[in-house]
mmCIF file of C-alpha atoms in Angstrom:
data_model
loop_
_atom_site.group_PDB
_atom_site.id
_atom_site.type_symbol
_atom_site.label_atom_id
_atom_site.label_comp_id
_atom_site.label_asym_id
_atom_site.label_seq_id
_atom_site.Cartn_x
_atom_site.Cartn_y
_atom_site.Cartn_z
ATOM 1 C CA MET A 4 3.335 -2.475 9.501
ATOM 2 C CA ALA A 5 5.053 -3.490 12.745
ATOM 3 C CA ALA A 6 1.832 -2.683 14.612
ATOM 4 C CA ALA A 7 -0.186 -4.763 12.162
ATOM 5 C CA MET A 8 2.189 -7.729 12.516
ATOM 6 C CA PHE A 9 2.055 -7.512 16.298
ATOM 7 C CA ARG A 10 -1.753 -7.418 16.302
ATOM 8 C CA SER A 11 -2.030 -10.411 13.955
ATOM 9 C CA LEU A 12 0.158 -12.458 16.336
ATOM 10 C CA LEU A 13 -2.087 -11.583 19.269
ATOM 11 C CA VAL A 14 -5.261 -12.474 17.362
ATOM 12 C CA SER A 15 -3.764 -15.783 16.209
ATOM 13 C CA ALA A 16 -2.762 -16.697 19.743
ATOM 14 C CA ALA A 17 -6.221 -15.830 21.056
ATOM 15 C CA GLN A 18 -7.910 -17.982 18.435
ATOM 16 C CA GLN A 19 -5.684 -20.972 19.236
ATOM 17 C CA ARG A 20 -6.126 -20.738 23.022
ATOM 18 C CA PRO A 21 -7.783 -24.014 24.263
ATOM 19 C CA GLN A 22 -11.251 -23.794 25.839
ATOM 20 C CA ALA A 23 -11.270 -24.662 29.547
ATOM 21 C CA PRO A 24 -13.507 -27.689 30.306
ATOM 22 C CA GLY A 25 -16.634 -27.342 32.424
ATOM 23 C CA PRO A 26 -17.477 -29.305 35.598
ATOM 24 C CA GLY A 27 -16.834 -33.031 35.237
ATOM 25 C CA GLY A 28 -14.577 -32.533 32.245
ATOM 26 C CA THR A 29 -17.470 -31.778 29.873
ATOM 27 C CA PRO A 30 -16.945 -29.051 27.309
ATOM 28 C CA ARG A 31 -18.296 -25.683 28.317
ATOM 29 C CA GLU A 32 -21.255 -24.299 26.392
ATOM 30 C CA GLN A 33 -20.323 -21.767 23.763
ATOM 31 C CA PRO A 34 -21.372 -18.176 24.546
ATOM 32 C CA PRO A 35 -24.140 -16.590 22.462
ATOM 33 C CA ALA A 36 -23.199 -15.722 18.899
ATOM 34 C CA GLY A 37 -21.491 -12.357 18.561
ATOM 35 C CA PRO A 38 -18.049 -10.865 18.022
ATOM 36 C CA ALA A 39 -15.533 -11.966 20.640
ATOM 37 C CA PRO A 40 -13.771 -8.979 22.287
ATOM 38 C CA ASP A 41 -10.287 -10.331 21.563
ATOM 39 C CA THR A 42 -11.026 -10.715 17.834
ATOM 40 C CA LEU A 43 -13.187 -7.641 17.276
ATOM 41 C CA GLU A 44 -10.312 -5.504 16.125
ATOM 42 C CA ALA A 45 -9.286 -8.099 13.525
ATOM 43 C CA GLN A 46 -12.876 -8.477 12.281
ATOM 44 C CA PHE A 47 -13.167 -4.748 11.694
ATOM 45 C CA SER A 48 -9.726 -4.229 10.139
ATOM 46 C CA CYS A 49 -9.076 -3.026 6.601
ATOM 47 C CA PRO A 50 -7.413 -5.781 4.497
ATOM 48 C CA ILE A 51 -5.058 -3.212 2.969
ATOM 49 C CA CYS A 52 -3.610 -1.322 5.950
ATOM 50 C CA LEU A 53 -4.557 -3.987 8.563
ATOM 51 C CA GLU A 54 -5.818 -1.275 10.915
ATOM 52 C CA VAL A 55 -9.369 -0.606 12.170
ATOM 53 C CA TYR A 56 -11.482 0.866 9.377
ATOM 54 C CA HIS A 57 -11.284 4.639 8.939
ATOM 55 C CA ARG A 58 -14.114 6.210 6.918
ATOM 56 C CA ALA A 59 -15.046 2.771 5.628
ATOM 57 C CA VAL A 60 -16.354 2.321 2.082
ATOM 58 C CA CYS A 61 -17.863 -0.743 0.412
ATOM 59 C CA ILE A 62 -17.601 -1.962 -3.193
ATOM 60 C CA ALA A 63 -21.175 -2.658 -4.274
ATOM 61 C CA GLY A 64 -20.379 -5.548 -6.629
ATOM 62 C CA CYS A 65 -18.373 -7.861 -4.357
ATOM 63 C CA GLY A 66 -19.272 -6.336 -0.989
ATOM 64 C CA HIS A 67 -15.699 -5.974 0.280
ATOM 65 C CA THR A 68 -14.963 -3.118 2.669
ATOM 66 C CA PHE A 69 -11.854 -0.917 2.928
ATOM 67 C CA CYS A 70 -10.730 2.375 4.407
ATOM 68 C CA GLY A 71 -11.729 5.154 2.033
ATOM 69 C CA GLU A 72 -8.141 6.383 1.797
ATOM 70 C CA CYS A 73 -6.755 2.878 1.209
ATOM 71 C CA LEU A 74 -9.092 2.261 -1.735
ATOM 72 C CA GLN A 75 -8.474 5.667 -3.305
ATOM 73 C CA PRO A 76 -5.483 4.643 -5.507
ATOM 74 C CA CYS A 77 -7.600 1.873 -7.075
ATOM 75 C CA LEU A 78 -10.176 4.456 -8.127
ATOM 76 C CA GLN A 79 -7.596 6.369 -10.159
ATOM 77 C CA VAL A 80 -6.988 3.676 -12.778
ATOM 78 C CA PRO A 81 -9.174 3.163 -15.886
ATOM 79 C CA SER A 82 -10.379 -0.367 -15.030
ATOM 80 C CA PRO A 83 -10.227 -0.800 -11.238
ATOM 81 C CA LEU A 84 -10.138 -4.218 -9.584
ATOM 82 C CA CYS A 85 -11.090 -5.059 -6.008
ATOM 83 C CA PRO A 86 -7.790 -5.332 -4.053
ATOM 84 C CA LEU A 87 -9.110 -8.427 -2.269
ATOM 85 C CA CYS A 88 -10.889 -10.572 -4.879
ATOM 86 C CA ARG A 89 -9.622 -8.853 -8.081
ATOM 87 C CA MET A 90 -13.194 -8.494 -9.400
ATOM 88 C CA PRO A 91 -13.719 -5.493 -11.736
ATOM 89 C CA PHE A 92 -15.954 -2.793 -10.254
ATOM 90 C CA ASP A 93 -17.521 0.533 -11.162
ATOM 91 C CA PRO A 94 -15.894 3.395 -9.179
ATOM 92 C CA LYS A 95 -19.279 5.132 -9.140
ATOM 93 C CA LYS A 96 -20.711 2.214 -7.148
ATOM 94 C CA VAL A 97 -18.387 2.547 -4.166
ATOM 95 C CA GLU A 98 -20.573 3.499 -1.214
ATOM 96 C CA LYS A 99 -20.001 4.695 2.322
ATOM 97 C CA ALA A 100 -20.218 1.680 4.654
ATOM 98 C CA SER A 101 -22.674 3.271 7.105
ATOM 99 C CA ASN A 102 -23.474 -0.028 8.817
ATOM 100 C CA VAL A 103 -19.779 -0.639 9.540
ATOM 101 C CA GLU A 104 -19.379 2.890 10.895
ATOM 102 C CA LYS A 105 -22.295 2.292 13.302
ATOM 103 C CA GLN A 106 -20.733 -0.947 14.511
ATOM 104 C CA LEU A 107 -17.366 0.751 15.041
ATOM 105 C CA SER A 108 -19.089 3.279 17.313
ATOM 106 C CA SER A 109 -21.019 0.650 19.274
ATOM 107 C CA TYR A 110 -18.455 -2.120 19.801
ATOM 108 C CA LYS A 111 -15.638 -1.933 22.328
ATOM 109 C CA ALA A 112 -12.448 -3.971 22.337
ATOM 110 C CA PRO A 113 -9.443 -4.126 24.686
ATOM 111 C CA CYS A 114 -6.354 -2.208 23.652
ATOM 112 C CA ARG A 115 -3.651 -4.711 22.764
ATOM 113 C CA GLY A 116 -1.234 -2.788 24.963
ATOM 114 C CA CYS A 117 -2.907 -1.500 28.115
ATOM 115 C CA SER A 118 -6.094 -3.657 27.841
ATOM 116 C CA LYS A 119 -8.335 -0.613 28.313
ATOM 117 C CA LYS A 120 -11.745 -1.055 26.640
ATOM 118 C CA VAL A 121 -11.993 1.403 23.748
ATOM 119 C CA THR A 122 -14.658 1.840 21.087
ATOM 120 C CA LEU A 123 -13.349 0.646 17.743
ATOM 121 C CA ALA A 124 -14.012 4.063 16.228
ATOM 122 C CA LYS A 125 -11.405 5.534 18.614
ATOM 123 C CA MET A 126 -8.981 2.589 18.578
ATOM 124 C CA ARG A 127 -6.559 4.104 16.050
ATOM 125 C CA SER A 128 -6.055 7.313 17.993
ATOM 126 C CA HIS A 129 -5.764 5.420 21.287
ATOM 127 C CA VAL A 130 -3.165 2.958 19.975
ATOM 128 C CA SER A 131 -1.048 5.760 18.515
ATOM 129 C CA SER A 132 -0.726 7.319 21.978
ATOM 130 C CA CYS A 133 -0.683 4.164 24.142
ATOM 131 C CA ALA A 134 2.691 3.850 25.866
ATOM 132 C CA LYS A 135 2.319 0.071 26.263
ATOM 133 C CA VAL A 136 1.747 -0.434 22.527
ATOM 134 C CA GLN A 137 4.742 1.734 21.651
ATOM 135 C CA GLU A 138 6.887 -0.272 24.076
ATOM 136 C CA GLN A 139 5.725 -3.579 22.566
ATOM 137 C CA MET A 140 6.440 -2.344 19.042
ATOM 138 C CA ALA A 141 9.934 -1.265 20.075
ATOM 139 C CA ASN A 142 10.599 -4.792 21.360
ATOM 140 C CA CYS A 143 9.331 -6.559 18.215
ATOM 141 C CA PRO A 144 11.977 -8.788 16.604
ATOM 142 C CA LYS A 145 13.704 -7.324 13.579
ATOM 143 C CA PHE A 146 13.296 -8.828 10.134
ATOM 144 C CA VAL A 147 15.297 -11.979 9.436
ATOM 145 C CA PRO A 148 15.214 -14.159 6.295
ATOM 146 C CA VAL A 149 12.920 -17.201 6.428
ATOM 147 C CA VAL A 150 15.808 -19.383 5.231
ATOM 148 C CA PRO A 151 19.354 -18.789 6.513
ATOM 149 C CA THR A 152 21.486 -17.039 3.914
ATOM 150 C CA SER A 153 24.999 -15.648 3.618
ATOM 151 C CA GLN A 154 23.744 -12.821 1.405
ATOM 152 C CA PRO A 155 23.428 -9.383 3.018
ATOM 153 C CA ILE A 156 19.899 -8.100 3.578
ATOM 154 C CA PRO A 157 19.387 -5.262 1.073
ATOM 155 C CA SER A 158 18.544 -1.847 2.462
ATOM 156 C CA ASN A 159 17.862 1.608 1.070
ATOM 157 C CA ILE A 160 17.297 0.290 -2.445
ATOM 158 C CA PRO A 161 15.268 2.826 -4.448
ATOM 159 C CA ASN A 162 12.133 1.576 -6.194
ATOM 160 C CA ARG A 163 12.689 1.858 -9.941
ATOM 161 C CA SER A 164 10.022 -0.688 -10.917
ATOM 162 C CA THR A 165 6.775 1.094 -10.086
ATOM 163 C CA PHE A 166 5.906 4.767 -9.951
ATOM 164 C CA VAL A 167 3.306 7.203 -8.643
ATOM 165 C CA CYS A 168 1.351 9.394 -11.050
ATOM 166 C CA PRO A 169 2.520 12.980 -10.392
ATOM 167 C CA TYR A 170 -0.944 14.311 -11.246
ATOM 168 C CA CYS A 171 -3.364 12.223 -9.170
ATOM 169 C CA GLY A 172 -1.184 10.016 -6.957
ATOM 170 C CA ALA A 173 -2.219 6.667 -8.501
ATOM 171 C CA ARG A 174 0.342 4.103 -7.306
ATOM 172 C CA ASN A 175 2.046 0.918 -8.452
ATOM 173 C CA LEU A 176 2.239 1.881 -12.131
ATOM 174 C CA ASP A 177 5.122 0.433 -14.106
ATOM 175 C CA GLN A 178 6.678 2.602 -16.792
ATOM 176 C CA GLN A 179 4.317 1.578 -19.610
ATOM 177 C CA GLU A 180 1.267 1.789 -17.339
ATOM 178 C CA LEU A 181 2.339 5.283 -16.259
ATOM 179 C CA VAL A 182 2.493 6.446 -19.888
ATOM 180 C CA LYS A 183 -0.913 4.897 -20.669
ATOM 181 C CA HIS A 184 -2.494 6.235 -17.460
ATOM 182 C CA CYS A 185 -1.309 9.805 -18.069
ATOM 183 C CA MET A 186 -2.348 9.783 -21.732
ATOM 184 C CA GLU A 187 -5.846 8.535 -20.853
ATOM 185 C CA ASN A 188 -6.478 10.614 -17.728
ATOM 186 C CA HIS A 189 -4.273 13.700 -17.832
ATOM 187 C CA ARG A 190 -3.854 14.570 -21.513
ATOM 188 C CA ASN A 191 -5.148 18.117 -20.983
ATOM 189 C CA ASP A 192 -3.638 18.775 -17.554
ATOM 190 C CA PRO A 193 -1.566 21.995 -17.793
ATOM 191 C CA ASN A 194 0.311 21.547 -14.505
ATOM 192 C CA LYS A 195 4.093 21.222 -14.482
ATOM 193 C CA VAL A 196 5.132 18.078 -12.579
ATOM 194 C CA VAL A 197 8.254 16.148 -11.627
ATOM 195 C CA CYS A 198 8.857 13.016 -13.692
ATOM 196 C CA PRO A 199 8.781 10.083 -11.207
ATOM 197 C CA VAL A 200 10.887 7.907 -13.540
ATOM 198 C CA CYS A 201 13.704 10.437 -13.927
ATOM 199 C CA SER A 202 13.688 11.372 -10.233
ATOM 200 C CA ALA A 203 14.187 7.688 -9.307
ATOM 201 C CA MET A 204 17.404 7.530 -11.337
ATOM 202 C CA PRO A 205 20.798 8.162 -9.684
ATOM 203 C CA TRP A 206 21.250 11.264 -11.829
ATOM 204 C CA GLY A 207 17.627 12.455 -11.531
ATOM 205 C CA ASP A 208 16.660 15.851 -10.111
ATOM 206 C CA PRO A 209 13.639 15.373 -7.793
ATOM 207 C CA SER A 210 12.872 19.109 -7.954
ATOM 208 C CA TYR A 211 12.886 19.571 -11.746
ATOM 209 C CA LYS A 212 9.391 19.997 -13.234
ATOM 210 C CA SER A 213 8.787 19.158 -16.887
ATOM 211 C CA ALA A 214 7.083 21.923 -18.888
ATOM 212 C CA ASN A 215 5.312 19.278 -21.003
ATOM 213 C CA PHE A 216 5.295 16.053 -19.013
ATOM 214 C CA LEU A 217 3.281 14.010 -21.530
ATOM 215 C CA GLN A 218 5.677 14.788 -24.375
ATOM 216 C CA HIS A 219 8.554 14.000 -22.048
ATOM 217 C CA LEU A 220 7.005 10.593 -21.249
ATOM 218 C CA LEU A 221 6.413 9.728 -24.913
ATOM 219 C CA HIS A 222 9.894 10.699 -26.078
ATOM 220 C CA ARG A 223 12.056 9.821 -23.070
ATOM 221 C CA HIS A 224 10.373 6.761 -21.611
ATOM 222 C CA LYS A 225 9.354 4.517 -24.497
ATOM 223 C CA PHE A 226 11.612 1.790 -23.082
ATOM 224 C CA SER A 227 12.585 0.566 -19.634
ATOM 225 C CA TYR A 228 15.856 1.884 -18.230
ATOM 226 C CA ASP A 229 16.499 -1.518 -16.643
ATOM 227 C CA THR A 230 17.175 -2.965 -20.105
ATOM 228 C CA PHE A 231 19.929 -0.541 -21.024
ATOM 229 C CA VAL A 232 21.201 1.259 -17.937
ATOM 230 C CA ASP A 233 23.893 0.343 -15.422
ATOM 231 C CA TYR A 234 22.839 2.197 -12.258
ATOM 232 C CA ASN A 235 26.327 1.905 -10.812
ATOM 233 C CA ILE A 236 27.776 4.459 -13.247
ATOM 234 C CA ASP A 237 26.801 8.097 -13.726
ATOM 235 C CA GLU A 238 24.832 9.492 -16.681
ATOM 236 C CA GLU A 239 27.861 10.667 -18.655
ATOM 237 C CA ALA A 240 29.563 7.271 -18.393
ATOM 238 C CA ALA A 241 26.303 5.565 -19.389
ATOM 239 C CA LEU A 242 26.039 7.808 -22.459
ATOM 240 C CA GLN A 243 29.600 7.043 -23.513
ATOM 241 C CA ALA A 244 28.990 3.306 -23.070
ATOM 242 C CA ALA A 245 25.830 3.503 -25.203
ATOM 243 C CA LEU A 246 27.683 5.404 -27.958
ATOM 244 C CA ALA A 247 30.522 2.886 -27.947
ATOM 245 C CA LEU A 248 28.057 0.009 -28.174
ATOM 246 C CA SER A 249 26.169 1.594 -31.064
ATOM 247 C CA LEU A 250 29.424 2.181 -32.995
ATOM 248 C CA SER A 251 30.559 -1.408 -32.446
ATOM 249 C CA GLU A 252 27.235 -2.752 -33.741
ATOM 250 C CA ASN A 253 27.533 -0.684 -36.911
#
């Protein structure tokens, strides 16, 4: 993401650079229509990863283009939406963007580090090994809040809000969506998998595989832990607190 942020700053600066006047102070004529070298990389960047397209694919309905790997999680859900315009689409009508691939092989753009002209198809591999780019990324400013605050910046906070399907890798599923997704898509999957909800808990075992994951989901995760659980205490203390609360209510 640091590389993407750095590139977006360069593109923005290039777009805002004033045009030098021609002789006599008259505006210079605009060059023939075509992609400008300093904005080519941005024009051919995936809106998800913000890098130059890799194995580009196109959604037939809305026409938006993404890296094949970036779009893959969207294809794993029952009713996929375009990540850019949120329009529903048929996963069977996602096509290889052959025209984009041809353009990536024909256009060249300067590396944002060493300024060497590189074909867009090879830009990713070049940037990953360019010493100038790595140096620039190392000197990027660290994250600071937009508004000054006395609160500490949180770090190393585990994600207990969304989960990854342990069967197919579909991402950004909340607990209820995970249950629904697995029941609709993996009801007959015999594989033993690690429960992503349990493994995200302080007491969870990230190596334990459930013998019957779907039954585990239905019986163990009908409610959200956030409603009932204090993550600052261990499982035994949480159980005792729940028992005490249930006795007091009765």
